[in-house]
CSV table of C-alpha atoms in Angstrom, one decimal:
chain,number,residue,atom,x,y,z
A,1,UNK,CA,21.0,98.6,104.6
A,2,UNK,CA,19.3,100.6,107.3
A,3,UNK,CA,17.7,104.0,107.6
A,4,UNK,CA,19.1,107.0,105.6
A,5,UNK,CA,19.8,109.0,108.7
A,6,UNK,CA,21.6,111.8,106.8
A,7,UNK,CA,18.7,112.2,104.4
A,8,UNK,CA,16.2,112.1,107.3
A,9,UNK,CA,18.1,114.8,109.2
A,10,UNK,CA,18.3,117.0,106.1
A,11,UNK,CA,14.6,116.7,105.5
A,12,UNK,CA,13.8,117.4,109.2
A,13,UNK,CA,15.9,120.6,109.1
A,14,UNK,CA,14.4,121.7,105.8
A,15,UNK,CA,10.7,121.5,106.7
A,16,UNK,CA,8.3,122.3,109.5
A,17,UNK,CA,6.1,119.2,108.8
A,18,UNK,CA,6.6,116.0,110.7
A,19,UNK,CA,9.2,113.6,109.2
A,20,UNK,CA,8.7,109.8,109.4
A,21,UNK,CA,11.9,107.7,109.0
A,22,UNK,CA,11.2,104.6,106.9
A,23,UNK,CA,13.1,101.7,105.4
A,24,UNK,CA,15.5,99.4,107.2
A,25,UNK,CA,15.0,100.0,110.9
A,26,UNK,CA,15.5,96.7,112.8
A,27,UNK,CA,16.0,97.7,116.5
A,28,UNK,CA,15.0,100.2,119.1
A,29,UNK,CA,18.5,101.7,118.7
A,30,UNK,CA,17.8,102.3,115.0
A,31,UNK,CA,14.6,104.2,116.0
A,32,UNK,CA,16.5,106.1,118.6
A,33,UNK,CA,19.0,107.2,116.0
A,34,UNK,CA,16.2,108.2,113.7
A,35,UNK,CA,14.6,110.3,116.4
A,36,UNK,CA,17.9,112.0,117.1
A,37,UNK,CA,18.0,113.3,113.5
A,38,UNK,CA,14.7,115.1,114.1
A,39,UNK,CA,12.3,112.5,112.8
A,40,UNK,CA,9.0,112.6,114.8
A,41,UNK,CA,8.2,109.0,113.9
A,42,UNK,CA,9.7,105.9,112.4
A,43,UNK,CA,8.5,102.7,110.7
A,44,UNK,CA,9.6,99.3,111.9
A,45,UNK,CA,7.2,97.0,110.1
A,46,UNK,CA,9.7,94.4,108.7
A,47,UNK,CA,11.1,93.5,112.1
A,48,UNK,CA,7.7,93.3,113.6
A,49,UNK,CA,6.2,91.2,110.9
A,50,UNK,CA,9.0,88.7,110.8
A,51,UNK,CA,8.9,88.3,114.6
A,52,UNK,CA,12.4,89.5,115.3
A,53,UNK,CA,10.9,92.2,117.6
A,54,UNK,CA,7.7,92.6,119.5
A,55,UNK,CA,5.9,95.8,120.6
A,56,UNK,CA,6.7,94.9,124.2
A,57,UNK,CA,10.4,94.5,123.3
A,58,UNK,CA,10.5,97.8,121.4
A,59,UNK,CA,8.8,99.7,124.3
A,60,UNK,CA,11.1,98.2,126.9
A,61,UNK,CA,14.2,98.9,124.8
A,62,UNK,CA,13.2,102.5,123.9
A,63,UNK,CA,12.5,103.3,127.5
A,64,UNK,CA,15.9,101.9,128.4
A,65,UNK,CA,17.4,104.4,125.9
A,66,UNK,CA,15.6,107.2,127.7
A,67,UNK,CA,12.8,107.7,125.1
A,68,UNK,CA,9.5,108.9,126.4
A,69,UNK,CA,6.7,106.7,125.2
A,70,UNK,CA,3.0,107.3,124.9
A,71,UNK,CA,0.8,104.9,126.9
A,72,UNK,CA,-0.7,102.0,124.9
């Protein structure tokens, strides 16, 4: 079903604490949309565990979307 981006955005606006988007992200684009709502982090365990995505894929794709990444 994907991330609840409306809920994530509402929570990020309502609080000063970091918000972590969780539940249903499958791609770097999903994470990009979560970060655009104000989330400071996001979980992607399902896609990593089932092998659909690797950390290298994710880093490459997020960089391609213009997201600044911390060094590994």
